[in-house]
Coordinates of C-alpha atoms and ligand atoms in Angstrom, one line a residue:
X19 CA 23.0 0.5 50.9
X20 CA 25.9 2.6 49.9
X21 CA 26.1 4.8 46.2
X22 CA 29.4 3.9 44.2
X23 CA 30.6 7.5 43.6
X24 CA 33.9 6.3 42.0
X25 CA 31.9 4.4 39.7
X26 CA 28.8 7.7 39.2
X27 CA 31.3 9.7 38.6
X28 CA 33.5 7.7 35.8
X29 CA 29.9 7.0 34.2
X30 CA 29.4 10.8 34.2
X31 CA 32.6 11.6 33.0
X32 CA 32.5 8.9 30.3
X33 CA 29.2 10.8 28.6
X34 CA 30.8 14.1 29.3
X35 CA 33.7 13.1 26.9
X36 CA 31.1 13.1 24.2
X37 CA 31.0 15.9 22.3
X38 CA 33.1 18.1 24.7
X39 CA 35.4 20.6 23.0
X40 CA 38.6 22.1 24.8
X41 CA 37.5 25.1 26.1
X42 CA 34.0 25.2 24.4
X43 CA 32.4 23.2 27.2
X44 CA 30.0 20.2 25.8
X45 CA 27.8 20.3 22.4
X46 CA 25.6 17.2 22.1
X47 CA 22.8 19.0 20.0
X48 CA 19.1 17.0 19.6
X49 CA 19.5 14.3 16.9
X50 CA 23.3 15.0 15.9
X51 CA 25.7 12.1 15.5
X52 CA 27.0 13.2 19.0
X53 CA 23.7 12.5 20.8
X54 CA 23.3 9.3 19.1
X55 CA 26.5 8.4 20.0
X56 CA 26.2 9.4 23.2
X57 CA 23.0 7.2 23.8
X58 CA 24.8 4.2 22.0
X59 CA 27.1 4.1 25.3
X60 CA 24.2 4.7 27.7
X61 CA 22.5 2.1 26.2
X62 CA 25.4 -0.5 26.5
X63 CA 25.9 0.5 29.9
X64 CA 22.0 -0.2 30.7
X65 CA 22.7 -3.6 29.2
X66 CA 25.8 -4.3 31.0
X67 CA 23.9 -3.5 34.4
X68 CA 21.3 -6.4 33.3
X69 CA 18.6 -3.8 31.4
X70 CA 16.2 -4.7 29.2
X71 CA 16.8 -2.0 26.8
X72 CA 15.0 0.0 24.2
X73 CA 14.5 2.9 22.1
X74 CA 11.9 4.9 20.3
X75 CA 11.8 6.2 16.8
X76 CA 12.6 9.7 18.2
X77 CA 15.9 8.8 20.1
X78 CA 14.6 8.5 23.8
X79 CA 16.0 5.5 25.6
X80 CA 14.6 3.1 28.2
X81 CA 16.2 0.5 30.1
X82 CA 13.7 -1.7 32.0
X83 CA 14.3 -3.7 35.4
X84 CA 11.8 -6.5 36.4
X85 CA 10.1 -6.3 39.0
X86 CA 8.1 -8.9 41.5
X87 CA 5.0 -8.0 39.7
X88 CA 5.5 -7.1 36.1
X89 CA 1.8 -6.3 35.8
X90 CA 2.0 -3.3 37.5
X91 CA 3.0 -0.1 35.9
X92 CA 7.0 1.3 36.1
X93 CA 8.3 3.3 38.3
X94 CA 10.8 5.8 35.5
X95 CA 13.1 7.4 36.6
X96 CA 15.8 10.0 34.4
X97 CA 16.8 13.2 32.5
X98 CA 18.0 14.0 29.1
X99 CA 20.9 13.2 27.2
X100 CA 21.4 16.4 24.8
X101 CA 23.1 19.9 25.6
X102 CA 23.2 23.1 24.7
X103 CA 25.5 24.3 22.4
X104 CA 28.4 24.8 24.8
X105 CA 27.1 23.7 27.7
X106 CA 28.3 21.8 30.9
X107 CA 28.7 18.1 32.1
X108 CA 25.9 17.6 34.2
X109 CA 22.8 19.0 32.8
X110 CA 20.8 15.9 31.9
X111 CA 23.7 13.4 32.3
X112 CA 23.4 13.6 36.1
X113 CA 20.0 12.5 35.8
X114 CA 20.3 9.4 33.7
X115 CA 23.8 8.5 35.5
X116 CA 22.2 8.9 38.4
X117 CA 19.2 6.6 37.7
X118 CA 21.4 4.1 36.5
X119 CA 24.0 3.8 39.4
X120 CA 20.2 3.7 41.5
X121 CA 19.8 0.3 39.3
X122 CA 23.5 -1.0 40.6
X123 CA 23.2 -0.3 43.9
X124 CA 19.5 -1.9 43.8
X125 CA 21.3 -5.4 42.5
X126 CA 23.9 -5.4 44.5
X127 CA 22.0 -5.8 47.5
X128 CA 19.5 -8.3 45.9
X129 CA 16.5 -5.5 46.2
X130 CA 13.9 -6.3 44.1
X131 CA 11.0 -3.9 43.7
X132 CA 7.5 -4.8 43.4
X133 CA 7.1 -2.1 40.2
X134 CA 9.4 -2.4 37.5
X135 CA 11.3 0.3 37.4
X136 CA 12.6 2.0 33.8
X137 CA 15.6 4.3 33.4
X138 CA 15.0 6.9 30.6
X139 CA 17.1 9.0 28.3
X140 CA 15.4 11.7 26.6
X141 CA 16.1 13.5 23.4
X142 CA 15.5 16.9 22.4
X143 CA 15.0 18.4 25.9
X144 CA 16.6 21.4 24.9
X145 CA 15.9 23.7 21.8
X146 CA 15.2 21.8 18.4
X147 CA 13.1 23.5 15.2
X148 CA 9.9 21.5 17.6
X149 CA 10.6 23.1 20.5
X150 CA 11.9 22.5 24.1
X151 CA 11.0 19.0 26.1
X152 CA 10.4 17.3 23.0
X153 CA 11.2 13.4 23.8
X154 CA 9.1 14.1 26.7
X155 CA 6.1 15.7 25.6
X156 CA 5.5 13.3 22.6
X157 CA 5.9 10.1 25.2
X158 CA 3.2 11.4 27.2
X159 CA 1.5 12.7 24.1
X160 CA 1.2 15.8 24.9
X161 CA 2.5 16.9 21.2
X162 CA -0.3 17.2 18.9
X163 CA 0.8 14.8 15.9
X164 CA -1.7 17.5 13.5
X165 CA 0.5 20.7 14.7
X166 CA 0.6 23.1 12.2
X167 CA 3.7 22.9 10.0
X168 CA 5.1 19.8 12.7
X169 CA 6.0 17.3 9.7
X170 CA 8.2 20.2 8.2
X171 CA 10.3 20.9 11.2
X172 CA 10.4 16.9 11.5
X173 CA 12.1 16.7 8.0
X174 CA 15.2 18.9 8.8
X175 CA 16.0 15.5 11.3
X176 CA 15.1 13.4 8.7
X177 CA 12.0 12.4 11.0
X178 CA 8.0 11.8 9.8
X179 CA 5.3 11.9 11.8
X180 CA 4.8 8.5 12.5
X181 CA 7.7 8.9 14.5
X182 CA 5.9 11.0 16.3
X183 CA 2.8 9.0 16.6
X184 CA 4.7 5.8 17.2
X185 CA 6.5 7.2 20.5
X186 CA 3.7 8.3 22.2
X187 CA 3.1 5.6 24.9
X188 CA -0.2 4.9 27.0
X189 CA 0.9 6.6 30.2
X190 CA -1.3 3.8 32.8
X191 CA 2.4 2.1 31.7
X192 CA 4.2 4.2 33.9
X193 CA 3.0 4.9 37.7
X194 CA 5.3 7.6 38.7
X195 CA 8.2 9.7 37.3
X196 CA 11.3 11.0 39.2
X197 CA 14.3 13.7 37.7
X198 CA 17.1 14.4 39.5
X199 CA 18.8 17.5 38.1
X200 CA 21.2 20.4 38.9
X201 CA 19.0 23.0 40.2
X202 CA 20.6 25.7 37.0
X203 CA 20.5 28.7 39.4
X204 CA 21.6 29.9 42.7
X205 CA 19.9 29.4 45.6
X206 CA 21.1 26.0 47.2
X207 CA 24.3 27.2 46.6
X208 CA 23.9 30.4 48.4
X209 CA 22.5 29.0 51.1
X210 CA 24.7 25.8 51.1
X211 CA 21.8 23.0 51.4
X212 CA 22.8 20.4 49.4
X213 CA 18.9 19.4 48.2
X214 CA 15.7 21.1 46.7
X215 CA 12.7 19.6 46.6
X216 CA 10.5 20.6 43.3
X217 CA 7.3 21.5 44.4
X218 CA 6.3 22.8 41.4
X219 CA 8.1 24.0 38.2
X220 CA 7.1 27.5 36.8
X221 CA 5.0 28.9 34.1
X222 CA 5.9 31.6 31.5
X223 CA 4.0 33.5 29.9
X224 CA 5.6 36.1 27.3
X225 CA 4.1 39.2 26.1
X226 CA 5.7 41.6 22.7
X227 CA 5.1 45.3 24.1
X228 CA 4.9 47.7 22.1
X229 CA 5.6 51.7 22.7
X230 CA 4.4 53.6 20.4
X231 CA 5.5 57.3 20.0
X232 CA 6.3 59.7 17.1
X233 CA 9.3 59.8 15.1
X234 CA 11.1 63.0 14.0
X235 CA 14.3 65.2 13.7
X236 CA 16.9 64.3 16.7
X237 CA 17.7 67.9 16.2
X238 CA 15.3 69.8 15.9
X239 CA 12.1 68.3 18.4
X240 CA 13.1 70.0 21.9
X241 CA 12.4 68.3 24.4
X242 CA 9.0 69.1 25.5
X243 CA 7.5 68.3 22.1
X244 CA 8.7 64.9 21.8
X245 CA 7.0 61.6 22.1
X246 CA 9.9 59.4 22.4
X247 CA 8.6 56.0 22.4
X248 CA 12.6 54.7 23.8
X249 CA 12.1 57.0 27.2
X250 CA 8.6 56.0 27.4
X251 CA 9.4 52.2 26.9
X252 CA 12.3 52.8 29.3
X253 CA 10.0 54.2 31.9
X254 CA 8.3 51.0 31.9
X255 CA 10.9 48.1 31.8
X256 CA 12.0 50.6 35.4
X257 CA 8.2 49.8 36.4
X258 CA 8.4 46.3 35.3
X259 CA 11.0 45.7 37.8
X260 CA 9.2 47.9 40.8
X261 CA 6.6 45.5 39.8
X262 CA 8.4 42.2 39.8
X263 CA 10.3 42.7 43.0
X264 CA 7.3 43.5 44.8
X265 CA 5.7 40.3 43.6
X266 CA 8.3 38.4 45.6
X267 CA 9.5 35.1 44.8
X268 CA 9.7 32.6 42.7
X269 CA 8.3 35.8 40.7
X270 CA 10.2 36.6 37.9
X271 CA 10.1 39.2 34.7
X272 CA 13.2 39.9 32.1
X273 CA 13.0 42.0 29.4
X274 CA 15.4 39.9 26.7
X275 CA 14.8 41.5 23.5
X276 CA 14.4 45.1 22.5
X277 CA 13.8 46.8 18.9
X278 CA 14.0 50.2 18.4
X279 CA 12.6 52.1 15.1
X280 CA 13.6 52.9 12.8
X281 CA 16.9 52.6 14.7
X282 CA 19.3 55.8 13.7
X283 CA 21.3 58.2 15.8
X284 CA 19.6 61.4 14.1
X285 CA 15.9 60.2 14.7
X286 CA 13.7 59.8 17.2
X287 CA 12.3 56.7 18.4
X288 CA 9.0 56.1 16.8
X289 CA 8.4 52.7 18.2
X290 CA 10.1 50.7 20.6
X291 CA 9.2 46.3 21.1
X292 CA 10.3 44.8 23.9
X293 CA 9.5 40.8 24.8
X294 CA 8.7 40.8 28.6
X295 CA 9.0 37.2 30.1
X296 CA 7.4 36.5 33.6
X297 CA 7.7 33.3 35.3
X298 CA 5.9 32.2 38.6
X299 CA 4.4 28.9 40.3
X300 CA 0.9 30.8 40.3
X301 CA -0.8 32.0 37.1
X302 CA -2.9 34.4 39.1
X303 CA -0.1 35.6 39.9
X304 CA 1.2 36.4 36.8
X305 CA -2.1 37.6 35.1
X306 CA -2.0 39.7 38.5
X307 CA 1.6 41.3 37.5
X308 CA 0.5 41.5 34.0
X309 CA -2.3 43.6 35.2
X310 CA -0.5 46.0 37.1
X311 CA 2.4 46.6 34.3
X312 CA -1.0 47.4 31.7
X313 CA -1.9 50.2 34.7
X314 CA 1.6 51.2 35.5
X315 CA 1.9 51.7 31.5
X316 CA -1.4 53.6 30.8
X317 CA 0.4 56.3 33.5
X318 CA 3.5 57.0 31.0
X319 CA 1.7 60.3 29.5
X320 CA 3.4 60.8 26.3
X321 CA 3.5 57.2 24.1
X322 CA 0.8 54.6 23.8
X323 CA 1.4 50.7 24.5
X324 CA 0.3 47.7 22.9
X325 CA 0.0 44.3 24.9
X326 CA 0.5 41.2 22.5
X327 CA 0.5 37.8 24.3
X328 CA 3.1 35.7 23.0
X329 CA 3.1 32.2 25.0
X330 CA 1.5 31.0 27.9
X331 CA 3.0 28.1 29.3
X332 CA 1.0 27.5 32.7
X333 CA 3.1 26.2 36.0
X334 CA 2.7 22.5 36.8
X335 CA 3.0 21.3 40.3
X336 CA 4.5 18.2 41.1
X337 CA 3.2 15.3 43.4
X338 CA 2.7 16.4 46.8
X339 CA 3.1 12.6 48.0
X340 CA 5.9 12.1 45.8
X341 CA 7.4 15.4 47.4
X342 CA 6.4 14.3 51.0
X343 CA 8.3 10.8 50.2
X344 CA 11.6 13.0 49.0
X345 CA 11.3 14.8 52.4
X346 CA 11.2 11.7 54.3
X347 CA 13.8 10.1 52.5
X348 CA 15.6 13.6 53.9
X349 CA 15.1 13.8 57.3
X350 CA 15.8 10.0 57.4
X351 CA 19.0 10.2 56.4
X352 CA 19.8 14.0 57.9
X353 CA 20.3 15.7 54.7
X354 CA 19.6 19.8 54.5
X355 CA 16.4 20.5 52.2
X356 CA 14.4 22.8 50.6
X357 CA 11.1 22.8 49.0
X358 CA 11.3 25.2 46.3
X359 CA 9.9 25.9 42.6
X360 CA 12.5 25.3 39.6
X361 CA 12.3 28.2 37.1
X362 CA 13.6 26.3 33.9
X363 CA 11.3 24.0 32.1
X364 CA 12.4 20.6 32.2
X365 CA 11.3 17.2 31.2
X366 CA 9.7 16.7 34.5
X367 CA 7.2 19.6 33.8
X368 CA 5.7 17.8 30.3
X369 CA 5.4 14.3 32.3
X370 CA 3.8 16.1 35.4
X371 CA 0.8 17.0 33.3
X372 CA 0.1 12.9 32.7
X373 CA 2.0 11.1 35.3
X374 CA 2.4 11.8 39.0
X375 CA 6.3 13.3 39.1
X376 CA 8.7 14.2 41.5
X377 CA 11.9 16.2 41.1
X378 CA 15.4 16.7 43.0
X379 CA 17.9 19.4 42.8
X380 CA 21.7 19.1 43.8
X381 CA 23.4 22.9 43.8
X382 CA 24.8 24.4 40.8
X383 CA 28.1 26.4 42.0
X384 CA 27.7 29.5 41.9
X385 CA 24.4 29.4 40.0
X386 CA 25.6 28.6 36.6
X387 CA 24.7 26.3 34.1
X388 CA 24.2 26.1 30.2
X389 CA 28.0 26.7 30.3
X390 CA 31.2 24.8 30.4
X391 CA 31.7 26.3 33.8
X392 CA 28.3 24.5 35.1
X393 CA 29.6 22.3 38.4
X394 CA 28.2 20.5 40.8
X395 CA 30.1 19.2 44.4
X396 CA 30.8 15.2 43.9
X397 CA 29.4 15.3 47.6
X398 CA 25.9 16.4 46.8
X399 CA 25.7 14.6 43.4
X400 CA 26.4 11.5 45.9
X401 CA 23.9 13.2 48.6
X402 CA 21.2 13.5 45.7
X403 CA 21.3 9.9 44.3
X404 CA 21.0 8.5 47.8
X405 CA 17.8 10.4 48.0
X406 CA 16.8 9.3 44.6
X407 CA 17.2 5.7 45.4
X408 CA 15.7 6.3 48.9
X409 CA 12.5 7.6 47.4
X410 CA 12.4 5.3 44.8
X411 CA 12.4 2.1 47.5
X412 CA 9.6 4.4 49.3
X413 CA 7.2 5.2 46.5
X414 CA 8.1 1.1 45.7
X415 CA 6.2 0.3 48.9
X416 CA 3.5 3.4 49.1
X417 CA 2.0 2.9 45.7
Ligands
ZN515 ZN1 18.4 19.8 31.8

């Protein structure tokens, strides 16, 4: 059973097109004509390849195989269909490309699985007004129709919340899921193995800090009066990272956003807010690193910090069958892995909470992503849908 890589990657390219901008990389924003028009070609590919196609009132896309016993719950497999602004060709487009050319290669050798098996195309993975993983969390219904202020933000895309409501599906409908996605950071790269297995995709938990000294004169407060709330913050973003390195990994805390007040050359910094975001597999492990930055900061003698918690997303771990099927698939066919945690959110995580999920990551050259420069080798895109198809047929038979 052999992958068509000529024809992956001219159905890859083919989406890429859309919305790409010399230069600028590829914009297919949530809900913009682009996306839609985007989906409108995905969806006449589905049907050219024999699918039974469909699409909700939020934009998500299926595509539906029979299978021997149509009773039995589908097998869905895919990614997203909307970038970034900017960003590169194979965030979310490898995924449902990928899942697609699994459907060819499944007809051409007259396989027929036992599950159905359905190809989706989410929406509104990345960033909209509702937030990230959006297609994804509503299917599962993990989007609380009643949200405070949700019918609002569904306006601006001309959506109600019956949309909402009328997307959810019952999730007994769909027996496992499976994402294969550029990993969006470094580390197959930089060790050269062309496939990560997702054992579990991280939590993040944000807290607003705030250090709290005493403004005054710049010129004259010497030195040993002062309570600069910019050196004492300072202080702690050096401990932060102390702290995070020892933590090891996946363990990780960035300090995105700073405000200083009340923000002039002549005056002291009276307060200082920084947004610490920590991400890990373990949320003990986080509350533990959380912990020690509140100690490390009660030790900065001359300002005060306040600890506001901001989010807290918890980690989600995905199936440990579906991840020991992945392996197999692996070692049968002598491909280099890794089992490692993915540190971006992705559809994968919301569907993990309801369905049991698995996840594969091809390498992103030289780490990047969410930028026209994001690439991936044609020879592990190829290596990645083999194992995509390979587990599929396996969790077929298992299940
Ligand atoms: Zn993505």
């Amino acid at each position: 059973m052999n992958i068509n890589l000529t024809r992956l990657k001219s159905n890859i390219l083919k989406i890429g097109e859309i919305g790409r901008k010399k230069g600028e990389g590829i914009t297919r924003l949530a809900f913009s004509d682009v996306y839609y028009k985007a989906s409108d070609v995905f969806k006449d590919l589905m049907k050219d390849a024999g699918l039974k196609v469909k699409t909700d009132r939020l934009g998500n896309v299926f595509g539906k195989r029979e299978g021997k016993n149509n009773d039995l719950p589908s097998i869905m497999i895919g990614s997203h269909m909307d970038t970034v602004k900017n960003g590169g060709l194979f965030d979310g487009n490898l995924g449902v490309n990928a899942a697609l050319e699994c459907i060819y290669v499944l007809e051409e050798n007259n396989i027929k699985t036992k599950h159905p098996i359905e190809i989706v195309s989410f929406n509104a993975e990345e960033g909209s007004e509702m937030g990230g993983t959006f297609g994804s969390r509503v299917m599962v219904g993990l989007q609380d129709p009643l949200e405070n202020g949700l019918a609002d933000k569904l306006k601006k895309y001309g959506l109600t919340l019956d949309d909402v409501k009328s997307s959810i599906r019952n999730t007994s409908e769909i027996k496992a899921f499976l994402e294969l996605h550029i990993e969006q950071g470094g580390d197959l790269f930089s060790k050269d193995i062309p496939i990560g297995i997702v054992k579990g995709i991280a939590g993040i938990t944000r807290y607003r800090i705030s250090a709290l000294g005493e403004a005054n004169h710049a010129g004259t407060t010497p030195m040993n009066l002062r309570k600069d709330a910019m050196m004492g913050a300072s202080k702690l973003m050096v401990e932060i990272e102390k702290i995070a390195k020892s933590m090891g990994a996946p363990f990780v805390a960035t300090i995105g956003v700073t405000d200083v007040f009340p923000g002039a050359v002549n005056i002291i910094p009276g307060r200082v807010e920084l947004i610490l975001e920590m991400r890990d597999l373990n949320q003990e492990r986080i509350e533990k690193a959380v912990n020690k930055i509140k100690k490390s900061a009660q030790s900065i003698g001359e300002v005060d910090f306040k600890f506001e918690l901001l989010i807290n997303k918890p980690p989600v771990k995905t199936s440990r069958r579906i991840v020991q099927c992945i392996e197999e698939a692996c070692i049968d066919k002598n491909i280099p892995y890794q089992i490692m945690a993915s540190g971006a959110g992705h559809d994968a995580k919301a569907i993990a909470n309801k369905v049991p999920t698995g996840m594969i990551f091809v390498p992103s050259k030289d780490g990047k992503s969410h930028c026209p420069d994001e690439w991936t080798d044609w020879e592990d895109i190829k290596k990645g849908t083999e194992i995509l198809l390979d587990t599929i047929i396996r969790l077929d038979r298992i299940l």
